[in-house]
Short mmCIF file of C-alpha atoms (C1' of nucleotides) in Angstrom, two decimals:
data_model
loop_
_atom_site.label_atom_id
_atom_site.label_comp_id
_atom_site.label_asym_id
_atom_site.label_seq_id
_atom_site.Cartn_x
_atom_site.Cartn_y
_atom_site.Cartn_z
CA UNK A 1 10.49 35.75 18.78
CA UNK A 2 14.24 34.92 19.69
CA UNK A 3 13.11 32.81 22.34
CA UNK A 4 10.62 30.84 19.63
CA UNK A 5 12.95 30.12 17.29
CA UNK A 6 12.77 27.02 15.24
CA UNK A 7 11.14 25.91 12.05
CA UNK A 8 7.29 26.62 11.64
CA UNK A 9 6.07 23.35 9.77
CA UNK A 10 5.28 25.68 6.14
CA UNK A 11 9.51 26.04 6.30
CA UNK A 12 9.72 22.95 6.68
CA UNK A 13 7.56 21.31 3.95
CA UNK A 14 8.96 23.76 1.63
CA UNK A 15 12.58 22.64 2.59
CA UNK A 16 11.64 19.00 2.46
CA UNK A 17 9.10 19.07 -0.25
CA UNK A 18 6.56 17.54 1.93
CA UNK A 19 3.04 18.08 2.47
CA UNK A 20 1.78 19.51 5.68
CA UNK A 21 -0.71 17.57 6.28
CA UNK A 22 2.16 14.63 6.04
CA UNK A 23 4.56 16.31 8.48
CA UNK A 24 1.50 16.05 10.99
CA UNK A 25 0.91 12.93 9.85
CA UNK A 26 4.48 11.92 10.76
CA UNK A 27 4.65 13.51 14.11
CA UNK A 28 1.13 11.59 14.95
CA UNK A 29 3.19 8.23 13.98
CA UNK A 30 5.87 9.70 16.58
CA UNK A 31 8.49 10.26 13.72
CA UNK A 32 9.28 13.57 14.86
CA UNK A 33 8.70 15.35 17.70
CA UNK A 34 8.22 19.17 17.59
CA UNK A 35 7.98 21.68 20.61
CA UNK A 36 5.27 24.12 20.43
CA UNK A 37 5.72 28.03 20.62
CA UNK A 38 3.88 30.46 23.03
CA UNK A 39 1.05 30.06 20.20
CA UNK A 40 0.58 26.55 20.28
CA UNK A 41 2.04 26.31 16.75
CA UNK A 42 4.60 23.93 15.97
CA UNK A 43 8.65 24.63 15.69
CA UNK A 44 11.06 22.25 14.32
CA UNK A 45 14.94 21.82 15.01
CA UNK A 46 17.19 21.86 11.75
CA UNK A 47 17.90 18.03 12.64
CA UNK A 48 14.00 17.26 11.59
CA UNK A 49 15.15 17.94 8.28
CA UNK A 50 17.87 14.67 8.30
CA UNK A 51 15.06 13.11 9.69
CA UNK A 52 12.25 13.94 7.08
CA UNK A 53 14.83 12.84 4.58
CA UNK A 54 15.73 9.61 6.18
CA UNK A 55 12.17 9.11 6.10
CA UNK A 56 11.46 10.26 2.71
CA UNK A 57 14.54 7.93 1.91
CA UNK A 58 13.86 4.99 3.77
CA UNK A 59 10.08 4.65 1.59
CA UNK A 60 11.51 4.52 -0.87
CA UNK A 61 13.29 1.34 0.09
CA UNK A 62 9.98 0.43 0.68
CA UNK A 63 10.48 0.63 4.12
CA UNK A 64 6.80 1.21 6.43
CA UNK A 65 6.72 4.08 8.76
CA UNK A 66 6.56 1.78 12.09
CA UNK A 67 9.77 0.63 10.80
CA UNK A 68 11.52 4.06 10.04
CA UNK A 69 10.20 4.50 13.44
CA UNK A 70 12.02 1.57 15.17
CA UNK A 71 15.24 3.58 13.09
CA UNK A 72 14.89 6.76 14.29
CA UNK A 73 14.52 6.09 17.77
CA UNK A 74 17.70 4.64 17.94
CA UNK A 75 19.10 7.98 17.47
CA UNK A 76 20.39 9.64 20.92
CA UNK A 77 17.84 11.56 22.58
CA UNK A 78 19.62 14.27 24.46
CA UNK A 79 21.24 15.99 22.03
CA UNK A 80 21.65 16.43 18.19
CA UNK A 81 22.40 13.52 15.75
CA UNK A 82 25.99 13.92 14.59
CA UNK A 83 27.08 12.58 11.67
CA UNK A 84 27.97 9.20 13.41
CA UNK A 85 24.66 8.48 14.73
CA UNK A 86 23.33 8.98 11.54
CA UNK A 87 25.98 6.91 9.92
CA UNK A 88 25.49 4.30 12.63
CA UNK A 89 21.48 3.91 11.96
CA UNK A 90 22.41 4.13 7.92
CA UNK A 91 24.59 0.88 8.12
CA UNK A 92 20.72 -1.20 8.74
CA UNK A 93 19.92 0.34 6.49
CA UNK A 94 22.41 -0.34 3.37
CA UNK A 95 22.21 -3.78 5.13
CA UNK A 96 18.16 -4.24 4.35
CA UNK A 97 18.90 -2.76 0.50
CA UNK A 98 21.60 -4.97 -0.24
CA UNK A 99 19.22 -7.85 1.03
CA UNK A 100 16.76 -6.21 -1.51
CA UNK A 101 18.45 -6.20 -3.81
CA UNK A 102 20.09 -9.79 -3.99
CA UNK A 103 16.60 -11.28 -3.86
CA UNK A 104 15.56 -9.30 -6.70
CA UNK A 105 18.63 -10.25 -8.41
CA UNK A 106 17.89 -13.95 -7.76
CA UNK A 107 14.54 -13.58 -9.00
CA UNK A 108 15.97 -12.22 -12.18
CA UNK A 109 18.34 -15.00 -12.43
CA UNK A 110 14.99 -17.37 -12.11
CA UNK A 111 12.68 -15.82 -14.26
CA UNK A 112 13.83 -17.59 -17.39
CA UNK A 113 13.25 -20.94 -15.48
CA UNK A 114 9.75 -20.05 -14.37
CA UNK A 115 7.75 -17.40 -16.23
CA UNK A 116 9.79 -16.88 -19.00
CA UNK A 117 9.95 -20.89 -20.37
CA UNK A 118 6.32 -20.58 -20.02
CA UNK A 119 5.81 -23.59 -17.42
CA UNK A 120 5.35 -21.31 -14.49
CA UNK A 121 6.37 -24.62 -11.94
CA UNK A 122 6.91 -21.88 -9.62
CA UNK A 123 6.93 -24.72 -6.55
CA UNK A 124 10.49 -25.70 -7.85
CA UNK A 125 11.82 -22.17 -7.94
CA UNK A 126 13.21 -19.38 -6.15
CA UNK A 127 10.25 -17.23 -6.74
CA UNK A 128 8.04 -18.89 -4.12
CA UNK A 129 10.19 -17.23 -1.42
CA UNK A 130 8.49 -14.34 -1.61
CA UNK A 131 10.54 -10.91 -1.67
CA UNK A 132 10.45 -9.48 1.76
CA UNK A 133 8.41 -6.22 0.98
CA UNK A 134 10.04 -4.75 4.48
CA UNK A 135 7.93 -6.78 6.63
CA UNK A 136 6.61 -10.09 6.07
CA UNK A 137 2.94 -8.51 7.32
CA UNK A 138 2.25 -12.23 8.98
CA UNK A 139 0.23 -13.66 6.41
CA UNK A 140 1.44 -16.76 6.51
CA UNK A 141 3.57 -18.88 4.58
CA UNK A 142 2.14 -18.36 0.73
CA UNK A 143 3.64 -20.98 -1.76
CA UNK A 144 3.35 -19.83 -5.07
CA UNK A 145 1.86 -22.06 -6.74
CA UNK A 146 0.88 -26.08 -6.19
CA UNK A 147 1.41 -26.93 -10.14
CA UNK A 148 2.88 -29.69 -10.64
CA UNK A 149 6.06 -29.94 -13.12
CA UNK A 150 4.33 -32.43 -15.46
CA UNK A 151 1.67 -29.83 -16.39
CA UNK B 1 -20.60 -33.42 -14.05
CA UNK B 2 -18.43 -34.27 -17.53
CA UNK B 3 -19.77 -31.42 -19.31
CA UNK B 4 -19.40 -28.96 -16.18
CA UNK B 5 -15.43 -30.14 -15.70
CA UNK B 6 -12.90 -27.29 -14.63
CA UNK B 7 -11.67 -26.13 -11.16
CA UNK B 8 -13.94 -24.95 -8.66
CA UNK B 9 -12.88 -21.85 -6.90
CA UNK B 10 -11.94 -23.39 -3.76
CA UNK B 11 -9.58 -26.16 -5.74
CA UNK B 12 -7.92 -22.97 -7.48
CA UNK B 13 -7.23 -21.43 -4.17
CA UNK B 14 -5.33 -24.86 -2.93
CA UNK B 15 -3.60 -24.74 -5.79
CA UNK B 16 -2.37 -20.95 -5.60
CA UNK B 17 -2.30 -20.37 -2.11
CA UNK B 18 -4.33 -17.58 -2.84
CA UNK B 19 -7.69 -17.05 -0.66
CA UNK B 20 -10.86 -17.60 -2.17
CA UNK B 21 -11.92 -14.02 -1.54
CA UNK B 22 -8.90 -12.81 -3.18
CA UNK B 23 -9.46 -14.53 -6.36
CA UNK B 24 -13.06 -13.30 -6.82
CA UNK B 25 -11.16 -9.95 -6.54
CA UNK B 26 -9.34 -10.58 -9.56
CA UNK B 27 -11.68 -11.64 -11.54
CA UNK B 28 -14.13 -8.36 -10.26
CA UNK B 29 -10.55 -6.31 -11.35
CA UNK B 30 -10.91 -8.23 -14.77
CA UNK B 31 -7.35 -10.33 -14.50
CA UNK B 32 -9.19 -13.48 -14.87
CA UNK B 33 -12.48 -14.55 -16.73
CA UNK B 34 -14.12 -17.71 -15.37
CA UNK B 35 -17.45 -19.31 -16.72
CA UNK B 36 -20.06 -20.39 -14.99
CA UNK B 37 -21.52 -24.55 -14.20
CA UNK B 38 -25.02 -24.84 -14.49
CA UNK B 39 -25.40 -23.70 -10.94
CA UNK B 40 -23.95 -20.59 -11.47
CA UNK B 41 -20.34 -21.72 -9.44
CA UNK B 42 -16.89 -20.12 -11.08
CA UNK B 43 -14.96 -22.89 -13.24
CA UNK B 44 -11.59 -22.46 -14.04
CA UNK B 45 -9.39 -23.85 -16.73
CA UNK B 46 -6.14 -24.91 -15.84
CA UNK B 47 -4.41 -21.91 -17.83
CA UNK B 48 -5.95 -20.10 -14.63
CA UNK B 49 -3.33 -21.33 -12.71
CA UNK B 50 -0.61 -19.77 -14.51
CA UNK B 51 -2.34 -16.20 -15.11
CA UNK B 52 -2.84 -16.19 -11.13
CA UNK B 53 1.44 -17.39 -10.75
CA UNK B 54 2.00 -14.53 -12.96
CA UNK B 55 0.07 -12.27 -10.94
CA UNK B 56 2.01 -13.40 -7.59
CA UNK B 57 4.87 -12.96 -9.20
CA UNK B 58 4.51 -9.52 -10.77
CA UNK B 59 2.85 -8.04 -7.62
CA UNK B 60 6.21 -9.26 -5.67
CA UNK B 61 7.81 -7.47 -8.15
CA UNK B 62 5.80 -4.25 -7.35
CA UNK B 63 3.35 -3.75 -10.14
CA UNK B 64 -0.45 -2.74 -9.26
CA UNK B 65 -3.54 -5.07 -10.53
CA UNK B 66 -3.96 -2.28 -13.33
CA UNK B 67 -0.43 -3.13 -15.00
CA UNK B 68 -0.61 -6.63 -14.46
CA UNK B 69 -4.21 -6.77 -16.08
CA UNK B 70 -3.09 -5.10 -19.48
CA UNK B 71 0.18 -7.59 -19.45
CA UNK B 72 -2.24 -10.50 -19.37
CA UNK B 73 -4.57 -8.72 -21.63
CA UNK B 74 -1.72 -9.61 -24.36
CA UNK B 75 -2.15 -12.67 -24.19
CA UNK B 76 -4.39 -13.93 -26.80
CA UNK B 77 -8.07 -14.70 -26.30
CA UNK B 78 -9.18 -17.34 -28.56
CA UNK B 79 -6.55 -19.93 -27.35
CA UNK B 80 -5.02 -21.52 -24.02
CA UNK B 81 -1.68 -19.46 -23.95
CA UNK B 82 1.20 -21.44 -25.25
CA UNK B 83 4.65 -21.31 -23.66
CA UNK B 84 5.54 -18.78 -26.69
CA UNK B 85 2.80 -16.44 -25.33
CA UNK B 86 4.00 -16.13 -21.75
CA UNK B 87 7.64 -16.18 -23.10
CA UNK B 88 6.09 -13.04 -24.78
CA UNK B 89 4.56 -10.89 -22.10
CA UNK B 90 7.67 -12.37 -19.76
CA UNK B 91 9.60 -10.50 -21.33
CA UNK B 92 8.27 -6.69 -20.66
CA UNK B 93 8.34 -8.20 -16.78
CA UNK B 94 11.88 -8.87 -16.70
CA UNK B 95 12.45 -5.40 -18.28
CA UNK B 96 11.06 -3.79 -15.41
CA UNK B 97 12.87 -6.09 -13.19
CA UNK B 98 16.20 -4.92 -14.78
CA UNK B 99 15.35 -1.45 -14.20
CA UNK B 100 14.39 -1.67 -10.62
CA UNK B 101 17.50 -3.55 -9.91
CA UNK B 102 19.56 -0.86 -11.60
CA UNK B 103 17.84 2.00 -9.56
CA UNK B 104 18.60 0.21 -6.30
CA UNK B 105 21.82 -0.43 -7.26
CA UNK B 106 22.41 3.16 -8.25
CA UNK B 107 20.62 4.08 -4.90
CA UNK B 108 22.77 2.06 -2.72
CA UNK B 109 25.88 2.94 -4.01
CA UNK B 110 25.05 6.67 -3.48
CA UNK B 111 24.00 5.84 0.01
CA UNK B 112 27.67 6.47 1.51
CA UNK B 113 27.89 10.18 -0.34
CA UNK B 114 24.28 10.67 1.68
CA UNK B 115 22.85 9.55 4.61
CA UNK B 116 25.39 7.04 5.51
CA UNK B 117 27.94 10.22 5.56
CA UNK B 118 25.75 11.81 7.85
CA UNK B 119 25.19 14.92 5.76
CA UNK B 120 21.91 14.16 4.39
CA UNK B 121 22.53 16.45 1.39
CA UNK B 122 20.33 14.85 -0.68
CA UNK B 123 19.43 17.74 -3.25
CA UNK B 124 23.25 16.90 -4.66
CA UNK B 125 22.56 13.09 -4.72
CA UNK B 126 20.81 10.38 -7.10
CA UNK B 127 18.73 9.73 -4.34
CA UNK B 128 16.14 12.27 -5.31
CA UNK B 129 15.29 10.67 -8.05
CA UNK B 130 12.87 8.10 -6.88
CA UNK B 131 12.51 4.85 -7.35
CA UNK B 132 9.37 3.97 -9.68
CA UNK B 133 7.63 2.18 -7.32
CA UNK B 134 6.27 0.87 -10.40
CA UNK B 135 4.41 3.97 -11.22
CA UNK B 136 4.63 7.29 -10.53
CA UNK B 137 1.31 8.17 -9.23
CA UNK B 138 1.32 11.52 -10.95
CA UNK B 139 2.48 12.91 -7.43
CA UNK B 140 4.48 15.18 -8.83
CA UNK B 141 8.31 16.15 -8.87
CA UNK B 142 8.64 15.71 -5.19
CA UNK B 143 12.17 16.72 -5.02
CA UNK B 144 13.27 15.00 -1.19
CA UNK B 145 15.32 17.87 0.22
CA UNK B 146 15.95 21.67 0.24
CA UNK B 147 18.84 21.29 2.94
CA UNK B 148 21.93 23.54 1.83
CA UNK B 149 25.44 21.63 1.54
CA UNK B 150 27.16 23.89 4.86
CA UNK B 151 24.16 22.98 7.13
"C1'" DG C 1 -4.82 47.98 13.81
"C1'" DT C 2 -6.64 45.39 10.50
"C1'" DA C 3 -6.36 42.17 6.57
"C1'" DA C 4 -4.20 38.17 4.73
"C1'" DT C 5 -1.71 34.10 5.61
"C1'" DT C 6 -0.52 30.19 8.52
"C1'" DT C 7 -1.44 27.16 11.66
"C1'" DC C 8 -4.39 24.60 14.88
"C1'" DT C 9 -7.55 20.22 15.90
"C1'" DA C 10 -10.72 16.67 14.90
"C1'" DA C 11 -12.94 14.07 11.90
"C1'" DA C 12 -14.05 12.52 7.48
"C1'" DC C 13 -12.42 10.99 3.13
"C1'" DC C 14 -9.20 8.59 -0.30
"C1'" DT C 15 -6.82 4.47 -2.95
"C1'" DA C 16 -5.16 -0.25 -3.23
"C1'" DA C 17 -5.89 -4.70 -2.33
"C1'" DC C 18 -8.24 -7.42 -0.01
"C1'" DT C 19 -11.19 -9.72 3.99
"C1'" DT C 20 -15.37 -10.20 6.57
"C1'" DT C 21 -20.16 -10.51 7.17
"C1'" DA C 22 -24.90 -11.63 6.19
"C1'" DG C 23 -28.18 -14.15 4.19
"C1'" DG C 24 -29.04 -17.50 0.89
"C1'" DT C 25 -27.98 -21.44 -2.76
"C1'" DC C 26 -25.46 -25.54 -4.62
"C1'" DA C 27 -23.19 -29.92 -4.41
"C1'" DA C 28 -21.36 -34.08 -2.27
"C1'" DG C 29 -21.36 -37.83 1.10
"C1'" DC C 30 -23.80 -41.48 3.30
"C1'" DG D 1 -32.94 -37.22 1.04
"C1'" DC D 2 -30.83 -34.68 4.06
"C1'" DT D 3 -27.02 -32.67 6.21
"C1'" DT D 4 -22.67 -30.51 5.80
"C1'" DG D 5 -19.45 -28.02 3.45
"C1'" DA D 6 -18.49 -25.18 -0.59
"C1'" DC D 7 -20.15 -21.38 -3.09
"C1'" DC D 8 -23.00 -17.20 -4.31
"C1'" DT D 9 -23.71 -11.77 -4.08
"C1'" DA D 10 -23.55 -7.29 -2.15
"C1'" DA D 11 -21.95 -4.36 1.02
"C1'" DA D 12 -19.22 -3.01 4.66
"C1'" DG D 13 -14.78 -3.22 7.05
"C1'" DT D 14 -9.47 -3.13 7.14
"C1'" DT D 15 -4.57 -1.23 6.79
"C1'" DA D 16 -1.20 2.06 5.18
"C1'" DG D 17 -0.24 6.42 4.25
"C1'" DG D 18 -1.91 10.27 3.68
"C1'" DT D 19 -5.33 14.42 2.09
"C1'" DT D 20 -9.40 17.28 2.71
"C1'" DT D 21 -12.58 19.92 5.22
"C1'" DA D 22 -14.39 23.00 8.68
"C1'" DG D 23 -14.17 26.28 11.98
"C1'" DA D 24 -11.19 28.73 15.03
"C1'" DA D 25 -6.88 30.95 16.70
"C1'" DA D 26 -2.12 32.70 15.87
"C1'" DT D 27 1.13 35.28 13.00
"C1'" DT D 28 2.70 38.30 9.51
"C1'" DA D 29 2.26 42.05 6.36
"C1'" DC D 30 1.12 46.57 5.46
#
DNA sequence: GTAATTTCTAAACCTAACTTTAGGTCAAGC
DNA sequence: GCTTGACCTAAAGTTAGGTTTAGAAATTAC
C-alpha cells in the first residue's frame, strides 16, 4: 500500500463535498488528472483538493468548466502548486469578478431608467450590453430591444 | 386585415432580437399569451414587447423562465400594463439584483483570505456559502471543502 | 477466506433553454 | 393566380454539467 498512496476518489468527494460521479466527470473534462494504483483505481494528490475547490469556486462565478480549464493549466506542471501559483492564477480571477460585478452594478444603476419607469426603451440603455455570463457563447450581437422611445 | 391588426411573430422577433423559435418557446413556457388571426398565425400586442425586454433582462440577471413567468404573472390580466404595473413587479427584480451584488461583493472581498492566499481553506471562509444562482436547486448543503487549516 | 464496500467503464438519462427538421399552410407581391 | 416567403405543429436534436445504471473487478473488513 505505501507505494499506492494517494487519495481514492470516495476521500476525496467526502473532503470536497463532491459527487463521484462529478470528480470523473471533471477528470474526463481534463480538470484533474489522477494516477491509477496497481488496481486500476484512481489516487489523487492532496493538491486536487485546491483544485476541486478552485473549481467548485470558480462556478460559482459562473465561470464554465472549459474555462476553469484554460485556469488550471496554467498552473506548473512538474511539481506542486505553491501558494504563489495559486495566487498568481487567483489574480484573473478577482479580475473577471470585479468585471462582474461593475456590470451588475451598472445595471442596477439603470434599472430605474428602463424597467423600473415602466418604458422599457432598453435600446437607449446600458442594459442592452448584455452581462458577460463568462463567455459570450457567440451568439451574436443581441440588442435588447428595437422599441422606440416614443412608445 | 384591420380587424386581424397586431405583430406577426416574425415582426416581434425584429423587434426583440429574439429568434422566432425562441419566442414560441415562451409562449409554450406560458410567459406570453398571443391570439390567433383568422389563419391561425400568433398576433402580438405591443405590450408583448415589453414582457419579452423584461424577460431579456431578468434572464441576464440569472433568473430561470419559471421565476420570470410568476413575476409577469403579477401583472394584471384584464388591462395593457401601465407604467405603475411594471414599476410594480420592477421592483422584486431589483431586490434580487441588490442581493446578488452584495454576495459577490462579499465573495470577492474574501477572495484574498482564500484562494488568492493560496491556502484554499475554504471551510473557514464566506465562500462556502454559495451564491444563489438564483435558486438553489434543492442540491443540498454542499459545503465546498473539508481541507484542514495546517494542510 | 469470504462478505461487504468501493471502484471501474460505458452508455444512457436528466434539466434548462432553445434550435433544427420535416412536412404542410397562410399571406403578400406582381 | 401563382410564386415566394412567412408561419404552423410536433418531434427530435443540442449544450452544459452532471447523474444513473449495469455488470464486473478491486479493496477492505471481519
Amino acid at each position: 500500500m505505501a507505494l499506492n498512496e494517494g487519495l481514492s476518489i470516495g476521500a476525496l468527494a467526502k473532503r470536497t463535498g463532491l459527487a463521484v460521479s462529478a470528480i470523473r466527470y471533471y477528470e474526463a473534462q481534463g480538470l484533474i488528472k489522477p494516477w491509477r494504483n496497481t488496481g486500476g483505481q484512481r489516487r489523487f494528490e492532496r493538491a486536487d483538493l485546491r483544485r476541486l475547490s478552485f473549481v467548485m469556486i470558480a462556478q460559482q462565478f459562473g465561470f464554465t468548466l472549459p474555462q476553469i480549464k484554460a485556469e488550471l493549466d496554467r498552473l506548473p506542471g512538474g511539481r506542486t502548486p505553491t501558494k504563489a501559483d495559486w495566487s498568481k492564477i487567483s489574480a484573473g480571477f478577482r479580475a473577471a469578478l470585479d468585471a462582474r460585478i461593475t456590470t451588475l452594478t451598472k445595471l442596477r444603476d439603470n434599472l430605474d431608467g428602463c424597467i423600473g419607469c415602466g418604458c422599457l426603451s432598453l435600446e437607449a440603455c446600458a442594459l442592452y450590453n448584455p452581462t458577460d455570463r463568462a463567455a459570450d457563447k457567440g451568439q451574436g450581437p443581441r440588442y435588447l430591444m428595437g422599441d422606440t422611445p416614443t412608445s
